[in-house]
Coordinates of C-alpha atoms and ligand atoms in Angstrom, one line a residue:
X1 CA 117.9 59.9 54.4
X2 CA 121.3 58.7 53.4
X3 CA 124.5 59.3 55.4
X4 CA 125.4 62.6 53.6
X5 CA 121.9 64.1 53.8
X6 CA 121.9 63.3 57.5
X7 CA 125.3 64.9 58.0
X8 CA 124.3 68.0 56.1
X9 CA 121.1 68.3 58.2
X10 CA 123.1 67.9 61.5
X11 CA 125.9 70.3 60.6
X12 CA 123.8 73.2 59.3
X13 CA 123.7 75.2 62.6
X14 CA 126.3 73.8 64.9
X15 CA 127.7 76.0 67.6
X16 CA 131.0 77.7 66.7
X17 CA 133.6 80.1 68.2
X18 CA 136.5 82.2 67.2
X19 CA 138.9 79.2 67.1
X20 CA 137.2 77.5 64.2
X21 CA 138.9 77.9 60.9
X22 CA 137.1 75.0 59.2
X23 CA 134.4 73.0 61.0
X24 CA 132.5 69.9 59.9
X25 CA 132.8 69.2 56.2
X26 CA 136.5 68.5 55.7
X27 CA 138.7 65.6 56.6
X28 CA 139.6 67.2 59.9
X29 CA 138.4 70.3 61.7
X30 CA 140.9 73.1 61.6
X31 CA 141.4 75.3 64.7
X32 CA 143.4 78.4 65.5
X33 CA 144.7 78.2 69.0
X34 CA 146.7 81.4 68.6
X35 CA 150.0 79.7 68.1
X36 CA 151.7 81.7 65.3
X37 CA 152.0 79.8 62.0
X38 CA 150.2 76.7 63.2
X39 CA 146.7 75.3 63.1
X40 CA 145.4 72.5 65.2
X41 CA 143.7 69.6 63.4
X42 CA 141.0 67.6 65.2
X43 CA 139.4 64.4 64.1
X44 CA 137.1 61.6 65.4
X45 CA 136.3 58.3 63.8
X46 CA 134.8 54.9 64.9
X47 CA 134.9 51.3 63.7
X48 CA 132.2 48.9 64.6
X49 CA 132.3 45.1 64.6
X50 CA 130.1 43.7 61.8
X51 CA 130.5 46.9 59.8
X52 CA 134.2 47.8 59.6
X53 CA 135.7 44.4 60.7
X54 CA 134.4 40.9 61.3
X55 CA 134.2 39.1 64.6
X56 CA 137.1 36.8 63.5
X57 CA 139.4 39.6 62.3
X58 CA 142.8 39.7 64.0
X59 CA 142.4 42.2 66.8
X60 CA 145.9 43.6 66.2
X61 CA 144.8 44.5 62.7
X62 CA 141.5 46.0 64.0
X63 CA 143.4 48.2 66.4
X64 CA 145.7 49.2 63.5
X65 CA 142.8 50.1 61.3
X66 CA 140.9 52.1 63.9
X67 CA 143.9 54.5 64.3
X68 CA 145.0 54.3 60.7
X69 CA 141.6 55.7 59.6
X70 CA 142.1 58.8 61.8
X71 CA 145.7 59.2 60.6
X72 CA 144.6 59.0 57.0
X73 CA 142.4 62.1 57.7
X74 CA 145.3 64.0 59.2
X75 CA 147.3 63.0 56.1
X76 CA 144.5 64.4 53.9
X77 CA 145.2 67.9 55.4
X78 CA 149.0 67.3 55.1
X79 CA 149.1 67.4 58.9
X80 CA 151.3 65.9 61.7
X81 CA 149.4 63.7 64.2
X82 CA 150.1 64.4 67.9
X83 CA 147.8 62.7 70.4
X84 CA 144.9 60.3 70.5
X85 CA 142.0 59.5 72.9
X86 CA 140.6 56.0 72.6
X87 CA 137.1 54.9 73.6
X88 CA 136.3 51.2 73.5
X89 CA 132.9 49.8 74.0
X90 CA 132.8 46.0 74.7
X91 CA 130.2 43.4 75.1
X92 CA 129.9 42.0 78.7
X93 CA 131.5 38.7 77.4
X94 CA 134.8 40.4 76.3
X95 CA 138.2 38.7 76.7
X96 CA 141.1 40.7 78.1
X97 CA 143.5 39.2 75.6
X98 CA 141.4 40.5 72.7
X99 CA 141.4 44.1 74.1
X100 CA 145.1 43.9 74.7
X101 CA 145.6 43.0 71.1
X102 CA 143.5 45.9 69.9
X103 CA 145.8 48.2 71.9
X104 CA 148.8 46.4 70.6
X105 CA 147.7 47.2 67.0
X106 CA 146.9 50.8 67.9
X107 CA 150.1 51.4 69.9
X108 CA 152.4 50.0 67.2
X109 CA 151.0 52.3 64.6
X110 CA 150.9 55.2 67.1
X111 CA 154.7 54.8 67.8
X112 CA 155.5 54.7 64.2
X113 CA 154.0 58.1 63.7
X114 CA 155.1 59.6 67.0
X115 CA 151.5 59.7 68.3
X116 CA 150.8 59.6 72.1
X117 CA 147.8 57.8 73.3
X118 CA 146.7 60.0 76.2
X119 CA 143.5 58.6 77.6
X120 CA 140.1 57.6 76.7
X121 CA 137.1 55.6 78.0
X122 CA 136.0 52.0 78.3
X123 CA 132.3 51.2 78.4
X124 CA 130.0 48.3 77.5
X125 CA 128.0 47.8 74.4
X126 CA 125.7 44.8 73.9
X127 CA 126.9 42.3 71.3
X128 CA 129.4 44.4 69.4
X129 CA 132.9 45.8 69.9
X130 CA 133.2 49.5 69.0
X131 CA 136.3 51.6 68.9
X132 CA 136.2 55.4 68.6
X133 CA 139.3 57.5 68.4
X134 CA 139.8 61.2 68.6
X135 CA 143.0 62.5 67.2
X136 CA 144.7 65.8 67.5
X137 CA 147.3 67.0 65.0
X138 CA 148.7 70.2 63.7
X139 CA 149.9 71.8 60.5
X140 CA 151.6 74.9 59.3
X141 CA 148.9 77.5 58.4
X142 CA 150.3 77.9 54.9
X143 CA 150.6 74.1 54.2
X144 CA 147.2 73.0 55.4
X145 CA 145.3 71.5 52.4
X146 CA 141.5 71.5 52.3
X147 CA 139.0 69.7 50.1
X148 CA 138.3 73.0 48.5
X149 CA 140.7 74.8 46.2
X150 CA 140.7 72.7 43.1
X151 CA 141.0 74.8 39.9
X152 CA 139.8 74.0 36.4
X153 CA 142.8 72.6 34.5
X154 CA 144.3 70.9 37.5
X155 CA 145.7 67.4 37.2
X156 CA 144.1 64.8 39.5
X157 CA 146.4 62.4 41.2
X158 CA 146.1 59.2 43.3
X159 CA 148.9 57.0 44.8
X160 CA 148.7 53.3 45.0
X161 CA 145.9 51.1 43.6
X162 CA 142.1 51.2 44.1
X163 CA 139.3 48.8 44.8
X164 CA 138.9 45.4 46.4
X165 CA 140.1 46.7 49.8
X166 CA 137.7 44.5 51.7
X167 CA 139.6 41.3 50.8
X168 CA 142.7 42.4 52.9
X169 CA 143.9 45.9 52.5
X170 CA 141.3 47.6 54.8
X171 CA 143.0 46.0 57.8
X172 CA 146.6 46.6 56.6
X173 CA 146.8 50.0 54.9
X174 CA 149.5 52.5 55.9
X175 CA 148.2 56.0 56.2
X176 CA 150.0 58.3 53.8
X177 CA 151.2 60.8 56.4
X178 CA 154.7 61.2 55.1
X179 CA 153.7 61.3 51.5
X180 CA 151.1 64.0 52.1
X181 CA 153.6 66.0 54.2
X182 CA 156.2 65.8 51.4
X183 CA 153.6 66.9 48.8
X184 CA 152.6 70.0 50.8
X185 CA 156.3 70.9 51.5
X186 CA 157.3 70.7 47.8
X187 CA 154.3 71.6 45.6
X188 CA 151.3 73.9 45.6
X189 CA 148.7 71.2 46.2
X190 CA 145.3 72.8 45.6
X191 CA 142.9 70.3 47.2
X192 CA 143.2 66.9 48.9
X193 CA 141.0 64.3 50.5
X194 CA 141.6 60.7 51.6
X195 CA 139.5 57.9 49.9
X196 CA 137.3 56.3 52.4
X197 CA 134.0 56.0 50.5
X198 CA 135.3 55.3 47.0
X199 CA 137.0 57.5 44.3
X200 CA 133.7 58.4 42.6
X201 CA 132.1 59.5 45.9
X202 CA 135.1 61.3 47.4
X203 CA 136.0 63.1 44.2
X204 CA 132.5 64.6 44.3
X205 CA 133.3 66.1 47.7
X206 CA 136.3 67.9 46.1
X207 CA 134.1 69.1 43.2
X208 CA 131.3 70.2 45.4
X209 CA 133.6 72.2 47.6
X210 CA 134.7 74.4 44.7
X211 CA 131.9 74.0 42.2
X212 CA 134.1 72.5 39.5
X213 CA 133.9 69.3 37.5
X214 CA 136.3 66.5 36.6
X215 CA 137.1 64.1 33.9
X216 CA 138.7 60.8 34.7
X217 CA 140.5 58.7 32.1
X218 CA 139.3 55.1 32.5
X219 CA 142.5 53.6 31.3
X220 CA 144.6 55.5 33.9
X221 CA 142.6 54.4 37.0
X222 CA 145.0 52.2 38.9
X223 CA 142.9 49.1 39.5
X224 CA 144.2 46.9 42.4
X225 CA 145.0 43.2 41.9
X226 CA 142.3 42.4 44.6
X227 CA 139.6 44.2 42.5
X228 CA 140.6 42.2 39.4
X229 CA 140.6 38.9 41.3
X230 CA 137.2 39.6 42.9
X231 CA 135.8 40.3 39.4
X232 CA 137.2 37.0 38.2
X233 CA 135.6 35.1 41.1
X234 CA 132.3 36.9 40.7
X235 CA 131.8 37.5 36.9
X236 CA 128.4 39.0 37.4
X237 CA 129.5 41.5 40.1
X238 CA 131.4 44.8 39.7
X239 CA 133.9 45.1 36.8
X240 CA 137.4 45.8 38.1
X241 CA 137.1 49.5 37.0
X242 CA 133.8 50.0 38.7
X243 CA 135.2 48.4 41.9
X244 CA 138.2 50.9 41.7
X245 CA 135.8 53.8 41.3
X246 CA 133.3 52.8 44.0
X247 CA 134.7 50.4 46.6
X248 CA 135.2 52.0 50.0
X249 CA 138.2 52.0 52.4
X250 CA 141.1 52.5 49.9
X251 CA 142.5 55.1 52.3
X252 CA 144.6 56.5 49.5
X253 CA 145.1 60.3 49.0
X254 CA 143.3 62.0 46.1
X255 CA 144.7 65.5 45.3
X256 CA 144.9 68.1 42.6
X257 CA 147.7 70.4 41.5
X258 CA 148.3 72.7 38.5
X259 CA 149.0 70.7 35.4
X260 CA 152.2 72.7 34.8
X261 CA 153.5 71.0 38.0
X262 CA 152.5 67.5 37.0
X263 CA 155.7 66.3 35.5
X264 CA 157.9 67.6 38.3
X265 CA 155.5 66.2 40.9
X266 CA 155.4 62.7 39.3
X267 CA 159.3 62.7 39.0
X268 CA 159.8 63.9 42.5
X269 CA 157.4 61.4 44.0
X270 CA 159.1 58.6 42.1
X271 CA 162.5 59.5 43.6
X272 CA 161.0 60.0 47.1
X273 CA 158.6 57.1 47.3
X274 CA 159.9 54.5 44.8
X275 CA 157.6 51.7 46.2
X276 CA 154.3 53.6 45.9
X277 CA 153.4 54.5 42.3
X278 CA 151.5 57.8 41.8
X279 CA 149.1 58.1 38.9
X280 CA 147.6 61.1 37.1
X281 CA 144.0 59.9 36.5
X282 CA 142.4 62.9 34.9
X283 CA 141.8 66.6 35.3
X284 CA 139.5 69.2 36.9
X285 CA 137.2 70.9 34.5
X286 CA 135.3 74.2 34.6
X287 CA 132.2 72.3 33.5
X288 CA 130.3 70.8 36.4
X289 CA 129.8 67.1 36.8
X290 CA 131.9 64.0 37.0
X291 CA 132.8 62.5 33.6
X292 CA 134.8 59.5 32.5
X293 CA 136.7 59.1 29.2
X294 CA 137.2 55.7 27.7
X295 CA 137.5 54.2 24.2
X296 CA 133.8 55.1 23.5
X297 CA 134.2 58.8 24.3
X298 CA 133.3 60.9 27.3
X299 CA 130.2 60.3 29.4
X300 CA 128.7 61.2 32.7
X301 CA 130.0 58.9 35.5
X302 CA 126.9 57.5 37.2
X303 CA 128.4 55.3 39.8
X304 CA 128.7 56.4 43.4
X305 CA 130.8 55.5 46.3
X306 CA 129.9 53.7 49.5
X307 CA 127.4 55.2 51.9
X308 CA 126.1 54.0 55.2
X309 CA 122.3 53.5 55.6
X310 CA 121.5 54.6 52.0
Ligands
MG1 MG1 138.6 61.6 55.0

């Protein structure tokens, strides 16, 4: 089984209760604590040495990444992060300075976003460092944005550039908390996700949630400089466009809004966030499937995003 088949098997009959507004299957769980006008957001995520970072990666950046991934999921719901619990599993040979640096990276980012680190757990794990973070957030009930809700005719947007994250960006990205919050305050955003497994894979989650399709314009996909450089260094590897469509760990937002709002949204964004470009990369269609339009016409997009143990 691949990662998504396993998740769907495991999440089919999970216990639930009256707090659960949205359980497994979105970027965060959404809970109703009874506080009028607010939902709680709840998220957990882990990074593992050898999978999400290498042994020689700067531990300050590793700590940053571990928390930034969770923050990116809170951003994907247009939420506000509040408090984190941190579990670290360390090999018996660990060095105190290394762990302090992990915490330094996490704490710096947490302070930037007003997040409290309120506890956790330290344990051992043979050979590899593992960091697991649980993050609590909240959001106004009428501003919470799910993966579902995309409508045929919607424009499809992505900030920043895609692909090639592994060369550097995956350890340095800034979660789009304030951008997502601004979007939800100012425009009716229909559906949103953060890009962790690649545009092609994550867009399919939006499409599956509402049974719609999408058409991407190849020429509009914002390909990162890193993806172009990697293609140059490895001419037989992925083309820059395929890298932008399939590489994991971009941690950009992907969202849809009515096409009538597109111009105002792009203009407003430009004024608000002049250093992060926002691109309309295509549209949501009533016809199912994910298609790409290039100079040869429109065809089914057959590439997929990253998946663990496929
Ligand atoms: Mg996500």
